[in-house]
Coordinates of C-alpha atoms in Angstrom, one line a residue:
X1 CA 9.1 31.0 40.9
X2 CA 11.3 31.6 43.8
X3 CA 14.3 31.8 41.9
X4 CA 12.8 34.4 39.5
X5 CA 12.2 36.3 42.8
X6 CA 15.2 36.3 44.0
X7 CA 17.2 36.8 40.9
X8 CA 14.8 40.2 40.1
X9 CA 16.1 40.8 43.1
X10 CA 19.6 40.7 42.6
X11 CA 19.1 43.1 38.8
X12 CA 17.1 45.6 41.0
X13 CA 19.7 45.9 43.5
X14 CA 22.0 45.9 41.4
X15 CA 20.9 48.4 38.8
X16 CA 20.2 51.4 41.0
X17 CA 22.5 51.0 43.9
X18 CA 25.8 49.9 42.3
X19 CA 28.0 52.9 43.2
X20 CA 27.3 51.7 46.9
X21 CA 28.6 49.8 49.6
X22 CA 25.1 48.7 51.1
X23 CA 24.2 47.3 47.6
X24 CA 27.0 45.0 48.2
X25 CA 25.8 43.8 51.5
X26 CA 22.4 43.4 49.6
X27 CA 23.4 41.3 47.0
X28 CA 24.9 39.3 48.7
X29 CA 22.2 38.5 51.1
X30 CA 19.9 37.8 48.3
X31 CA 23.0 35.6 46.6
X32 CA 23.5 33.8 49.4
X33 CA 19.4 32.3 49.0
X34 CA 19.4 31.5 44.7
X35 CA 20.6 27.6 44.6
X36 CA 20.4 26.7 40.7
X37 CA 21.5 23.0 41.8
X38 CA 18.0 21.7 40.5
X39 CA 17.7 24.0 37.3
X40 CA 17.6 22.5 34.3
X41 CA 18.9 23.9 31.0
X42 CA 15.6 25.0 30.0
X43 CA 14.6 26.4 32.8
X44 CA 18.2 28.7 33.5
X45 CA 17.9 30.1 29.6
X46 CA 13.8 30.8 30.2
X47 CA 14.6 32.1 33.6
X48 CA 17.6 34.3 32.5
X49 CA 15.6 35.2 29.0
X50 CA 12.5 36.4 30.8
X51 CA 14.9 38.4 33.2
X52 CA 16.4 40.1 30.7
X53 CA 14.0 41.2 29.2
X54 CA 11.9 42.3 31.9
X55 CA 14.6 44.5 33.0
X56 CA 15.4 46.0 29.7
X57 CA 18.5 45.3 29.6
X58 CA 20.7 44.5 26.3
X59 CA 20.8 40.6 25.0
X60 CA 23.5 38.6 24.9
X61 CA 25.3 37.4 21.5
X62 CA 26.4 34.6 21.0
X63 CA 27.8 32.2 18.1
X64 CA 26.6 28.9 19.7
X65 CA 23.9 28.9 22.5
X66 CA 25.7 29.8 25.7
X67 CA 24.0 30.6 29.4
X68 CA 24.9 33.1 30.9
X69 CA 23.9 33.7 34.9
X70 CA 21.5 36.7 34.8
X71 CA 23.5 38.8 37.2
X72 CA 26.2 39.0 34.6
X73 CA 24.3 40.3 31.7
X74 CA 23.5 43.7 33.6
X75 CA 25.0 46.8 31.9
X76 CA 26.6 49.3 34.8
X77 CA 27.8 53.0 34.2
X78 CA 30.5 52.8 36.3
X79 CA 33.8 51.7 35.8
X80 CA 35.1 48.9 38.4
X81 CA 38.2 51.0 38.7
X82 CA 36.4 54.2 40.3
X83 CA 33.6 52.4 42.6
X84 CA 35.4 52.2 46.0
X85 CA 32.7 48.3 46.7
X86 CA 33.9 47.0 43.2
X87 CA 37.5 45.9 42.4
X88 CA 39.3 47.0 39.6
X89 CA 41.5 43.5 39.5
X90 CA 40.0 40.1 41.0
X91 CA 42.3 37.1 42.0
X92 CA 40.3 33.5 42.6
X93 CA 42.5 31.1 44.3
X94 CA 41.8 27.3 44.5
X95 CA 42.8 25.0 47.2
X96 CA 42.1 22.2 45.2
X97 CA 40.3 19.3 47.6
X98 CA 41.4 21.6 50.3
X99 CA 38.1 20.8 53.3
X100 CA 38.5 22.1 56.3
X101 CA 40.6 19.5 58.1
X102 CA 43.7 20.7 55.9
X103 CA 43.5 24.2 56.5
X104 CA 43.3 23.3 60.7
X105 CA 46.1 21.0 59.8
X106 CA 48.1 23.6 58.6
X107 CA 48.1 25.6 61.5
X108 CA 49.0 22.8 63.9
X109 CA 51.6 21.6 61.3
X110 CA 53.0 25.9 61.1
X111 CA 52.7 25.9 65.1
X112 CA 55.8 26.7 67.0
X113 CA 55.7 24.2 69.5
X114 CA 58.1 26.5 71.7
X115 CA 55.2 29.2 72.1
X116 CA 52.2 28.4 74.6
X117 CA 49.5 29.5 71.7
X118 CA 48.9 28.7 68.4
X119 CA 49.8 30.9 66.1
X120 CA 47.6 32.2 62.8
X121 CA 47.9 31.1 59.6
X122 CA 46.7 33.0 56.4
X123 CA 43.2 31.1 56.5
X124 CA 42.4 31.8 59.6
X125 CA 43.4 35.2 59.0
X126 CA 41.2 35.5 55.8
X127 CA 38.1 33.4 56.8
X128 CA 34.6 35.0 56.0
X129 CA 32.6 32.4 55.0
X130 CA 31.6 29.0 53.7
X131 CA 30.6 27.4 50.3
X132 CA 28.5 23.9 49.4
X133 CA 30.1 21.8 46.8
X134 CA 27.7 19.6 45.6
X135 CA 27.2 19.1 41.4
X136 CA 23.7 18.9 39.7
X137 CA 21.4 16.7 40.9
X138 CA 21.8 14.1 38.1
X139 CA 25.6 14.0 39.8
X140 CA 24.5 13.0 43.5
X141 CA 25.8 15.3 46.8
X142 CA 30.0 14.5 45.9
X143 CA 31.2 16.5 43.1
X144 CA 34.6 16.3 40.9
X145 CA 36.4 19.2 40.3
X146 CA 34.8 19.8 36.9
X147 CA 31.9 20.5 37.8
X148 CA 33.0 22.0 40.8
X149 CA 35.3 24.5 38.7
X150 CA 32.3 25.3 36.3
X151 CA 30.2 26.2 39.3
X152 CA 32.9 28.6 40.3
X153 CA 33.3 29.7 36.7
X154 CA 29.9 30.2 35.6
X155 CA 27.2 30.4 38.4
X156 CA 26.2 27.4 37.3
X157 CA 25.9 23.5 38.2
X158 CA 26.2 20.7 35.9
X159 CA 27.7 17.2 36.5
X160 CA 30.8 15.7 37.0
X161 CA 33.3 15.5 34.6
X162 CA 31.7 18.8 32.4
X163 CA 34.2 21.4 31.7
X164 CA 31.8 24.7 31.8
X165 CA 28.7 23.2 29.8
X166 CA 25.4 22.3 31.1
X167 CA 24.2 19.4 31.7
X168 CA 22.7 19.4 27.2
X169 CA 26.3 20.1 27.2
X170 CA 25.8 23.6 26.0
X171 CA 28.9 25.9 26.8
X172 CA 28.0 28.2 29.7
X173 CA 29.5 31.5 30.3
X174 CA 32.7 32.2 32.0
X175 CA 33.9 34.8 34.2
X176 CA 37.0 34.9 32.4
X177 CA 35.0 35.1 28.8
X178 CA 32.6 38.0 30.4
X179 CA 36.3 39.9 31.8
X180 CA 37.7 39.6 28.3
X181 CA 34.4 40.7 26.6
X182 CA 34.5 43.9 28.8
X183 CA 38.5 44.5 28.1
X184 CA 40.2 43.2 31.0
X185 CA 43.5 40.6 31.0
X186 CA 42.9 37.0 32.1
X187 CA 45.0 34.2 33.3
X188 CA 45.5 31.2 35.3
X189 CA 48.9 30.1 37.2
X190 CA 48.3 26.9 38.6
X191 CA 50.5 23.6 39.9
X192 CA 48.6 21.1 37.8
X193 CA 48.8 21.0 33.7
X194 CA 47.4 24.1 32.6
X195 CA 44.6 21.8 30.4
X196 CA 43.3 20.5 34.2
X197 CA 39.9 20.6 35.0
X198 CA 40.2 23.9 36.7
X199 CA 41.6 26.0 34.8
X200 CA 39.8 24.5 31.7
X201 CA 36.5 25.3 33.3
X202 CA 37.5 29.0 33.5
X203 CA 38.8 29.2 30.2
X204 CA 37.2 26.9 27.5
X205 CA 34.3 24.2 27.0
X206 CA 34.1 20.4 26.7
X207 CA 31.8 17.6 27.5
X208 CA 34.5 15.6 29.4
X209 CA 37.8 16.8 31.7
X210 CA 39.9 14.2 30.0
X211 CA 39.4 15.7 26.6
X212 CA 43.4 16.9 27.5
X213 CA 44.2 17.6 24.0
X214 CA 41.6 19.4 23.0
X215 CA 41.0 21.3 25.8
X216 CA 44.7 22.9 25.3
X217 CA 44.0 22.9 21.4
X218 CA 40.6 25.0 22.0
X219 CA 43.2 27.3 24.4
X220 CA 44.3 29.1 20.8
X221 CA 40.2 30.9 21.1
X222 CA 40.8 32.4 24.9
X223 CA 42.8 35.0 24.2
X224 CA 44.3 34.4 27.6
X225 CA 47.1 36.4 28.4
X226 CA 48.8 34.5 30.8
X227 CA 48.9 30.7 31.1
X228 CA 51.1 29.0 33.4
X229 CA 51.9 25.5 35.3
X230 CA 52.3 22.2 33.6
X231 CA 51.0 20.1 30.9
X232 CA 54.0 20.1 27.9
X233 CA 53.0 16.5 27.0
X234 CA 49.7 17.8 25.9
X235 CA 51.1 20.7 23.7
X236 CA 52.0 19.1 20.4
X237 CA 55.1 21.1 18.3
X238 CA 52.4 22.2 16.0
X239 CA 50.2 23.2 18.3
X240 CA 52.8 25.5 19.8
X241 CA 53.8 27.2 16.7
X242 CA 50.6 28.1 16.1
X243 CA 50.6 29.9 19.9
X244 CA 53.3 31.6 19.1
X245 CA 51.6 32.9 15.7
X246 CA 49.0 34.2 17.9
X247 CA 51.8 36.5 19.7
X248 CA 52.8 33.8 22.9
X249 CA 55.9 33.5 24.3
X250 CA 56.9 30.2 25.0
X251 CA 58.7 29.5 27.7
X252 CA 59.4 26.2 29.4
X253 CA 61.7 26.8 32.7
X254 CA 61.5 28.8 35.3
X255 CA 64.7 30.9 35.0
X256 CA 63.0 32.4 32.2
X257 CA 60.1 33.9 34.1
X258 CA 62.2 37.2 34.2
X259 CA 63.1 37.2 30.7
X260 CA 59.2 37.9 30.4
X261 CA 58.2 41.5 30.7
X262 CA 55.1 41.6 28.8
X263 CA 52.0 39.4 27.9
X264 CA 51.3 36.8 26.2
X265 CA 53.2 34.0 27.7
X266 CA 52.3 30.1 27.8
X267 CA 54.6 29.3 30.4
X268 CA 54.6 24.9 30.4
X269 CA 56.9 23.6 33.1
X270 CA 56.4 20.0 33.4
X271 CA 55.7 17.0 31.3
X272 CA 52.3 17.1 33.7
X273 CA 52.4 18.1 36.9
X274 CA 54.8 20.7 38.6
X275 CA 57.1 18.9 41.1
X276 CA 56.4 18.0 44.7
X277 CA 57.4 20.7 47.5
X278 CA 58.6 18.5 49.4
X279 CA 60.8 16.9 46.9
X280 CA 61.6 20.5 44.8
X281 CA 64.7 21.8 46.8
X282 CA 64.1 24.9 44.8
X283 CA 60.6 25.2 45.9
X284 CA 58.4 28.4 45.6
X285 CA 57.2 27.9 42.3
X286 CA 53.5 28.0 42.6
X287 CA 53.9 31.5 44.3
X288 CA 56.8 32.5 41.6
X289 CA 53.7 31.8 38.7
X290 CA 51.5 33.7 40.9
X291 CA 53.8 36.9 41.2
X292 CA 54.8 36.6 37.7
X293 CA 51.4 36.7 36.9
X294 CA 50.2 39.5 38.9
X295 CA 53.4 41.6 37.3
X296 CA 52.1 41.0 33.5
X297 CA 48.4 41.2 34.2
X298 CA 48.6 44.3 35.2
X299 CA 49.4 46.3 32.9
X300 CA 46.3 46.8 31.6
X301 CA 44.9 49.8 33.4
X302 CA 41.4 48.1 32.2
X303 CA 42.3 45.4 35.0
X304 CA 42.5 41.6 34.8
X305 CA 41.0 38.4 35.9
X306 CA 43.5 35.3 37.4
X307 CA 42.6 31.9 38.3
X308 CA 45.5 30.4 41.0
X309 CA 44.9 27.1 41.8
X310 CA 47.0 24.6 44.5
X311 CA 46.5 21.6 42.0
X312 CA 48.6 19.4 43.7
X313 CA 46.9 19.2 47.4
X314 CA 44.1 17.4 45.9
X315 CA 46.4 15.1 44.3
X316 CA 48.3 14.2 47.5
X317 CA 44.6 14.3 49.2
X318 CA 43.6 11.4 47.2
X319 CA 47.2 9.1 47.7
X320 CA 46.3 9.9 51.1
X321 CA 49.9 11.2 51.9
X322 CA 50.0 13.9 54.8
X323 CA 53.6 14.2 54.3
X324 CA 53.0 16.1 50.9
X325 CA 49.6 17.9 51.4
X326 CA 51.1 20.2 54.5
X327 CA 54.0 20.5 51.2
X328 CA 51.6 21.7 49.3
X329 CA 49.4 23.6 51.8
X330 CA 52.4 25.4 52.7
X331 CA 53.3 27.2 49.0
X332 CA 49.9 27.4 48.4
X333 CA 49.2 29.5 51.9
X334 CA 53.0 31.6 50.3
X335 CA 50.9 32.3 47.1
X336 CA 47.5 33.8 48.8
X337 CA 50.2 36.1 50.9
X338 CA 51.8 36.5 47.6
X339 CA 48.5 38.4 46.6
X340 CA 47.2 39.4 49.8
X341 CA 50.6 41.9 49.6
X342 CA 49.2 43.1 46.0
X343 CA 46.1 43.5 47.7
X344 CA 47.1 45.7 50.1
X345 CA 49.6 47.5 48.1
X346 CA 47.2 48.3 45.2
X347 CA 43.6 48.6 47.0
X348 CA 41.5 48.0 43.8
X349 CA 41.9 44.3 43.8
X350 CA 39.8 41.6 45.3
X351 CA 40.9 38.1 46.5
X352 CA 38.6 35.5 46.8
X353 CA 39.8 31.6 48.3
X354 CA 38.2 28.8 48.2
X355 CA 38.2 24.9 47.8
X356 CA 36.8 23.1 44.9
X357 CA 35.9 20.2 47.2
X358 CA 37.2 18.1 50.3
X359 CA 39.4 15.3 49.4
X360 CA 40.5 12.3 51.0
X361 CA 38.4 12.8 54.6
X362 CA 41.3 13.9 56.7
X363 CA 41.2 12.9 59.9
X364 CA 43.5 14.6 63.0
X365 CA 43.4 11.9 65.1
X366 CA 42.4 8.7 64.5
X367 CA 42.0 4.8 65.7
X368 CA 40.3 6.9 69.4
X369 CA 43.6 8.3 70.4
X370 CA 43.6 12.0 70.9
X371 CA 46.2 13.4 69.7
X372 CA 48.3 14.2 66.1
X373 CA 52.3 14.4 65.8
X374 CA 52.5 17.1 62.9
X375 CA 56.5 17.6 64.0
X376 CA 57.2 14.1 62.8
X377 CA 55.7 15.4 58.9
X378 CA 59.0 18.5 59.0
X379 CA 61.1 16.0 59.5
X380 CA 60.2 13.9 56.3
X381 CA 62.7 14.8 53.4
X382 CA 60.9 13.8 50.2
X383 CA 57.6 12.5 49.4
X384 CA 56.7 8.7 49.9
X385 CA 56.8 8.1 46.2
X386 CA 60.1 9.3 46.3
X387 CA 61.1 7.8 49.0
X388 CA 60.2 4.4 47.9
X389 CA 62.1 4.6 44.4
X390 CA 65.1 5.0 46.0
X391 CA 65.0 2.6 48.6
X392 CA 64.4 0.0 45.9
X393 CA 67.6 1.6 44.0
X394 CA 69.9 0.9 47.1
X395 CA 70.9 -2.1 48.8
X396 CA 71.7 -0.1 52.1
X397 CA 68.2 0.9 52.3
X398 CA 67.2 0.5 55.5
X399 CA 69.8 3.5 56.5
X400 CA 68.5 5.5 53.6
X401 CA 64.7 5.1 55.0
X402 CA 65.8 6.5 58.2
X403 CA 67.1 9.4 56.7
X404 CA 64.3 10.4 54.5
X405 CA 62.2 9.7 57.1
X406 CA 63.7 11.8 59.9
X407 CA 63.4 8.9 62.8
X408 CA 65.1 5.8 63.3
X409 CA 62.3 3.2 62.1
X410 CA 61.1 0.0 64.3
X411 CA 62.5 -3.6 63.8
X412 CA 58.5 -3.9 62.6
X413 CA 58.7 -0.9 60.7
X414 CA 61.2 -2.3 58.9
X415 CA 60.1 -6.1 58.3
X416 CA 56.7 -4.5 56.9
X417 CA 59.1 -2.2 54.5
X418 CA 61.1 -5.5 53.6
X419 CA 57.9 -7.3 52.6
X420 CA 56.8 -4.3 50.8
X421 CA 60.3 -3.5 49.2
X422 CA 59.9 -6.9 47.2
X423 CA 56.7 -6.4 45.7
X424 CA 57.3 -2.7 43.9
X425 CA 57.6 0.7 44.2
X426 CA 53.8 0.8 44.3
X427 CA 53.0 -1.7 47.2
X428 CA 56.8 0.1 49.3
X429 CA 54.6 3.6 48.7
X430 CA 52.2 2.3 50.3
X431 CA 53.8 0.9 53.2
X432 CA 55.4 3.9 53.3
X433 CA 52.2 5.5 53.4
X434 CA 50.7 3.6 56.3
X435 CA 53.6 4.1 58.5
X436 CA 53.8 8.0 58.2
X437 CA 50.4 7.7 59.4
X438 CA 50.7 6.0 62.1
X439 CA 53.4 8.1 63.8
X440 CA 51.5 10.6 62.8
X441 CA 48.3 9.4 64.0
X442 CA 46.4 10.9 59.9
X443 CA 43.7 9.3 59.6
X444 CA 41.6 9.3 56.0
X445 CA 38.1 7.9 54.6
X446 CA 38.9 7.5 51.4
X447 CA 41.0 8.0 48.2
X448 CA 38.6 9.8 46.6
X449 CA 36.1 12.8 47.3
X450 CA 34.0 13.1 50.2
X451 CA 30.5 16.3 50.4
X452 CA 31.9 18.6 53.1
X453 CA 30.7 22.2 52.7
X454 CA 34.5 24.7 52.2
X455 CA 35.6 27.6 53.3
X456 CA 35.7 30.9 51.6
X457 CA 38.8 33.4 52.0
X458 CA 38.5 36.8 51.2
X459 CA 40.2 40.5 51.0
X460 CA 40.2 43.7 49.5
X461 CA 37.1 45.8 48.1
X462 CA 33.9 43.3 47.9
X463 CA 35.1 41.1 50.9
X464 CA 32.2 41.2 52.6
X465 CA 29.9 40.2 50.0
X466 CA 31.9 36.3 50.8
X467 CA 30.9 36.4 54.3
X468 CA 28.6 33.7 55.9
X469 CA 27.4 30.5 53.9
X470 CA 26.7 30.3 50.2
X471 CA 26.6 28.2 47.0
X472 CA 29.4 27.6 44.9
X473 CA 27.9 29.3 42.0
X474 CA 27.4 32.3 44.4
X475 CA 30.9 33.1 44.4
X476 CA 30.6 33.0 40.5
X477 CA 27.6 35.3 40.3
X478 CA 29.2 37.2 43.5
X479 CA 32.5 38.4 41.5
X480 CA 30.5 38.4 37.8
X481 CA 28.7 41.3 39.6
X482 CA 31.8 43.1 40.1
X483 CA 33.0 42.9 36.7
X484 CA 32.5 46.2 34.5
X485 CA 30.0 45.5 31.9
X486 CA 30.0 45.8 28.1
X487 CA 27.4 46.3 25.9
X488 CA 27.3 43.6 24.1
X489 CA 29.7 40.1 24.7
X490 CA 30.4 38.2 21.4
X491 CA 31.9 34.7 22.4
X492 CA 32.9 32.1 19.7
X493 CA 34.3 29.1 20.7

């Protein structure tokens, strides 16, 4: 078989040229060609059995049958933290539903319109490569960001909805299980609840991304060392007690982020979701999570593991709401220079950013007009949502609009908002919605998700094993490479 081939490859290379930067470019060129999309669960455990063992290397075991991408299972004699092409810490940062069009909207929205060019952002700065998205075959070309996060977990596809198990719903290896198995510190700092698909996929198992409770329930077996965002609604008192038998410290505001000087720390923020940027006046707190996490994780001179993910763009991807995507474009862009500092301060860690998907099909420009008014989206003061609850909680609210707004609306502006006003919050959001984007001129496909291939960030040592075009799972295998190996990984779950 092809991928049998190519995954031979990838030991070979990787077994007896490790200490070297040209094995990096190697492995990655063979990466770049295995695509599991079509594998099927007996084919992946045959494949990776048969690998194994051809190669001599030592068996997983296991409590419950788990996959584990072949690349992983390879035992190295060399410490991460002394070969100048492998990082001793690795960050992966997720744009979630974060395409293309919204990291080019950024930098026209961050452009100083006072300047004759356009100036950088951090993704254009960081740009090496691009990444498919799509889920296993049984899932179609458009993936959610379950199976999307498993791929970027794992190696592996499966379909949508799967939090790291196969498509037999058979747990499948993480990167973070494979970290902690070899002695590093793990965590994930993210804008969403901490039991989101995301982060679930890199730290537990379940057949379904709804499966809330559980999945923060089944967060007791991670051993995780940092866990921070949102999501108290889903941590029950007992539950929490029994985190903080386990050695967590439990904090739930942000001013107490520098009470904590030490892991563990389950860190829950928000009933669900951290606020809006554009509505928190405070602002900063995805990139606060992401330094705090950075501080405690290392201190293990074994190194660490951290998932960062921009929950929130997807979210304002799918209402279709410019106004609070660039919001959330703009702290997530803060927390990848947040790291990109550590990166270049420390020089044994590795950054890897990506998306998860493309949501909402952006448009700049629209209805054949060529052009796109990002000034107007500065001038907006708090997200639509917002917006609209308190225009329906004032009687003078055609003054408040045009303040939140930041320009005087039409006389049709306002009959639509009058209309709207009487029929809800809901149907005023809307309204609301439509009328940013068309002074704007956004345009979007849908409220959902749409197949656009992502882009791929990267820095630090490893970078260019991101570079070009690759699978999701690549990225997986790609950084699973990296890790240091032990000699035997005993996961129970």
């Amino acid at each position: 078989m092809h991928l049998r081939r190519t995954l031979g490859l990838l030991l070979s290379l990787t077994l007896w040229f490790s200490n070297t930067t040209v094995a990096n470019e190697l492995i990655a060129e063979a990466a770049i060609n295995t695509d599991t999309a079509s594998q099927t669960q007996a084919e992946a455990a045959v494949t990776s059995e048969a690998i194994l063992e051809k190669a001599a290397i030592e068996q997983v075991v296991i409590d419950d049958p788990v996959i584990v991408a072949p690349i992983t299972a390879l035992k190295s004699t060399n410490k991460a933290s002394t070969t100048a092409a492998k990082p001793k810490n690795m960050v992966i940062m997720v744009g979630d539903g974060m395409g293309p069009a919204y990291t080019s909207a950024y930098r026209y929205f961050k452009d100083n319109p006072n300047t004759q060019e356009i100036e950088q952002t951090v993704f254009d700065r960081l740009l090496v490569g691009m990444a498919s998205t799509y889920p296993a075959r049984s899932s179609g070309y458009v993936t959610d960001s379950a199976a999307s996060a498993t791929a970027l977990a794992t190696g592996f596809k499966t379909y949508n909805g799967a939090i790291s198990v196969d498509e037999n719903k058979r747990p499948l290896t993480t990167i973070m299980e494979l970290a902690k198995a070899a002695g590093l510190s793990t965590g994930v700092a993210v804008s969403s609840q901490v039991n989101h698909a995301t982060p679930a996929a890199f730290l537990t198992h379940n057949e379904h991304r709804k499966n809330y409770k559980a999945i923060a329930q089944s967060y007791l077996n991670t051993d995780a060392d940092v866990i921070l965002g949102g999501g108290q609604q889903y941590f029950s008192a007992e539950l929490l007690l029994q985190f903080k038998d386990k050695g967590y410290q439990h904090i739930t505001e942000f001013e107490q982020l520098d009470s904590i000087t030490e892991p563990k720390v389950l860190g829950l923020f928000a009933p669900v979701q951290l606020p809006w940027v554009i509505d928190d006046k405070q602002g900063h707190k995805l990139s606060s999570l992401t330094k705090k996490a950075l501080e405690l994780l290392a201190q293990n001179d074994q190194g660490f593991v951290l998932l960062v993910e921009g929950s929130l763009i997807d979210w304002a991807g799918h209402d279709n709401d410019i106004a609070s995507v660039m919001g959330e474009m703009d702290e997530f862009a803060n927390a990848i220079e947040v790291v990109e500092q550590f990166v270049r301060q420390r020089k044994d860690t590795l950054m890897v950013v990506t998306a998860d998907h493309n949501t909402g099909g952006l448009s700049i420009g629209t209805n054949g007009e060529y052009e796109w008014q990002p000034q107007l989206i500065h001038a907006i003061n708090a997200s639509p949502t917002n917006i609209a609850q308190q225009l329906i909680a004032t009687d003078d609210w055609q003054t408040k609009f045009n303040q939140l707004i930041g320009f005087d609306a039409s006389q049709e502006e306002l009959t639509q908002l009058s209309n709207a006003r009487m029929q809800g919050e809901k149907q005023l959001t809307a309204t609301i919605l439509t009328i940013i984007d068309a002074r704007t001129n956004t345009g979007w496909t849908t409220l959902g998700h749409t197949g656009l291939d992502v882009q791929v960030f990267a820095a630090g040592p490893g970078e260019r094993l991101f570079s070009g075009h690759q699978n999701n799972t690549d990225i997986a295998t790609k950084m699973m490479s990296l890790l240091p190996q032990s000699q035997t990984v005993i996961i129970s779950n």
